């Protein structure tokens, strides 16, 4: 059974940093895409960052230069380092994994597996 578990969310102030972690189990893909999504209240879930099997990364324009996605030494763990946080990035953050390469235009449908989410709240 595939499981993804996020951790690291919390309530912080503008300018603070957080690191989200996603620990996966029950799968092993030679090609894959690992991603973080954000869903703000009343809005659609949107992709924030993604990393593929080769380490290539994709970022939403709103977080470029402030967020970094990376993979751990264990192939089923990945992270989202979030620096200089702003209130507009508040939302539930979900990690997701696909058995395919990343595809910037594919959206939510690319991903096979999802975590339950971790809340990030940034206050001004």
Short mmCIF file of C-alpha atoms in Angstrom, two decimals:
data_model
loop_
_atom_site.label_atom_id
_atom_site.label_comp_id
_atom_site.label_asym_id
_atom_site.label_seq_id
_atom_site.Cartn_x
_atom_site.Cartn_y
_atom_site.Cartn_z
CA UNK A 1 0.00 0.00 0.00
CA UNK A 2 1.40 3.36 -1.04
CA UNK A 3 1.56 6.03 1.63
CA UNK A 4 2.80 9.60 1.58
CA UNK A 5 3.10 11.53 4.82
CA UNK A 6 3.83 15.25 5.04
CA UNK A 7 5.31 16.99 8.04
CA UNK A 8 6.84 20.33 8.93
CA UNK A 9 3.94 22.71 8.55
CA UNK A 10 3.09 25.34 11.13
CA UNK A 11 2.17 28.91 11.92
CA UNK A 12 4.93 31.45 11.33
CA UNK A 13 5.50 35.16 10.76
CA UNK A 14 6.31 36.94 7.52
CA UNK A 15 9.95 36.43 6.64
CA UNK A 16 10.30 33.15 8.54
CA UNK A 17 11.30 29.81 7.04
CA UNK A 18 9.85 26.31 7.11
CA UNK A 19 10.94 22.98 5.71
CA UNK A 20 8.28 20.51 4.68
CA UNK A 21 9.06 16.81 4.40
CA UNK A 22 7.27 14.07 2.50
CA UNK A 23 8.04 10.48 3.43
CA UNK A 24 6.81 7.85 1.02
CA UNK A 25 6.50 4.08 1.25
CA UNK A 26 5.10 1.21 -0.77
CA UNK A 27 6.36 2.22 -4.21
CA UNK A 28 9.51 2.20 -6.29
CA UNK A 29 9.59 4.01 -9.63
CA UNK A 30 12.63 4.20 -11.88
CA UNK A 31 11.13 7.32 -13.48
CA UNK A 32 9.14 9.64 -11.31
CA UNK A 33 8.03 13.13 -10.52
CA UNK A 34 7.73 14.34 -6.93
CA UNK A 35 5.85 17.54 -6.28
CA UNK A 36 4.40 19.91 -3.74
CA UNK A 37 0.99 21.51 -4.20
CA UNK A 38 -0.71 24.27 -2.25
CA UNK A 39 -4.42 24.77 -1.74
CA UNK A 40 -5.58 28.03 -0.21
CA UNK A 41 -9.11 28.32 1.24
CA UNK A 42 -11.65 28.57 -1.56
CA UNK A 43 -9.06 28.11 -4.28
CA UNK A 44 -7.92 25.28 -6.52
CA UNK A 45 -4.93 23.15 -5.69
CA UNK A 46 -1.88 24.49 -7.53
CA UNK A 47 1.57 23.12 -8.14
CA UNK A 48 4.33 24.87 -6.24
CA UNK A 49 7.41 22.84 -7.12
CA UNK A 50 8.40 19.53 -8.66
CA UNK A 51 11.53 17.45 -9.12
CA UNK A 52 12.04 14.55 -11.53
CA UNK A 53 14.19 11.42 -11.55
CA UNK A 54 17.17 13.36 -12.95
CA UNK A 55 16.94 16.13 -10.39
CA UNK A 56 15.43 18.68 -12.76
CA UNK A 57 13.15 21.10 -10.95
CA UNK A 58 10.10 23.19 -11.78
CA UNK A 59 8.81 26.10 -9.69
CA UNK A 60 5.75 28.29 -9.75
CA UNK A 61 6.71 31.87 -10.59
CA UNK A 62 5.39 33.06 -7.23
CA UNK A 63 7.97 31.04 -5.28
CA UNK A 64 11.05 31.12 -7.51
CA UNK A 65 14.09 32.18 -5.53
CA UNK A 66 12.41 31.53 -2.18
CA UNK A 67 11.41 27.85 -2.26
CA UNK A 68 13.67 24.88 -2.98
CA UNK A 69 12.53 21.33 -3.65
CA UNK A 70 15.03 18.54 -3.03
CA UNK A 71 15.25 14.81 -2.61
CA UNK A 72 16.74 13.03 0.36
CA UNK A 73 19.35 10.29 0.32
CA UNK A 74 16.45 7.88 0.70
CA UNK A 75 14.78 7.96 -2.71
CA UNK A 76 11.30 8.10 -1.20
CA UNK A 77 11.79 11.25 0.86
CA UNK A 78 11.67 14.77 -0.49
CA UNK A 79 11.52 18.25 0.92
CA UNK A 80 10.33 21.77 0.32
CA UNK A 81 12.50 24.47 1.88
CA UNK A 82 10.47 27.66 2.12
CA UNK A 83 12.29 30.90 2.92
CA UNK A 84 11.12 34.48 3.32
CA UNK A 85 7.56 33.35 3.77
CA UNK A 86 4.70 35.69 2.91
CA UNK A 87 1.02 35.56 3.89
CA UNK A 88 -0.04 34.76 0.32
CA UNK A 89 1.56 31.33 0.50
CA UNK A 90 -0.74 30.29 3.34
CA UNK A 91 -2.58 27.07 2.64
CA UNK A 92 -2.62 23.31 2.92
CA UNK A 93 0.45 21.78 1.34
CA UNK A 94 0.23 18.36 -0.25
CA UNK A 95 3.00 16.17 -1.57
CA UNK A 96 2.39 14.01 -4.61
CA UNK A 97 4.25 11.37 -6.59
CA UNK A 98 3.88 10.24 -10.20
CA UNK A 99 5.39 7.21 -11.92
CA UNK A 100 5.95 9.45 -14.96
CA UNK A 101 8.38 12.27 -15.65
CA UNK A 102 7.34 15.75 -14.63
CA UNK A 103 5.14 17.61 -17.08
CA UNK A 104 4.63 21.27 -16.26
CA UNK A 105 1.30 21.50 -18.01
CA UNK A 106 -0.19 18.22 -16.83
CA UNK A 107 -1.63 19.37 -13.52
CA UNK A 108 -3.08 17.16 -10.80
CA UNK A 109 -3.88 14.30 -13.16
CA UNK A 110 -0.20 13.39 -13.57
CA UNK A 111 0.08 12.18 -9.99
CA UNK A 112 -0.75 8.70 -8.73
CA UNK A 113 -0.32 9.26 -5.04
CA UNK A 114 -1.12 12.05 -2.60
CA UNK A 115 -0.44 12.81 1.02
CA UNK A 116 -3.01 14.09 3.51
CA UNK A 117 -1.56 17.58 3.68
CA UNK A 118 0.15 19.82 6.19
CA UNK A 119 -1.04 23.33 7.03
CA UNK A 120 1.19 26.36 6.54
CA UNK A 121 -0.03 29.67 7.93
CA UNK A 122 1.96 32.86 7.51
CA UNK A 123 0.91 35.91 9.48
CA UNK A 124 1.86 39.48 8.68
#
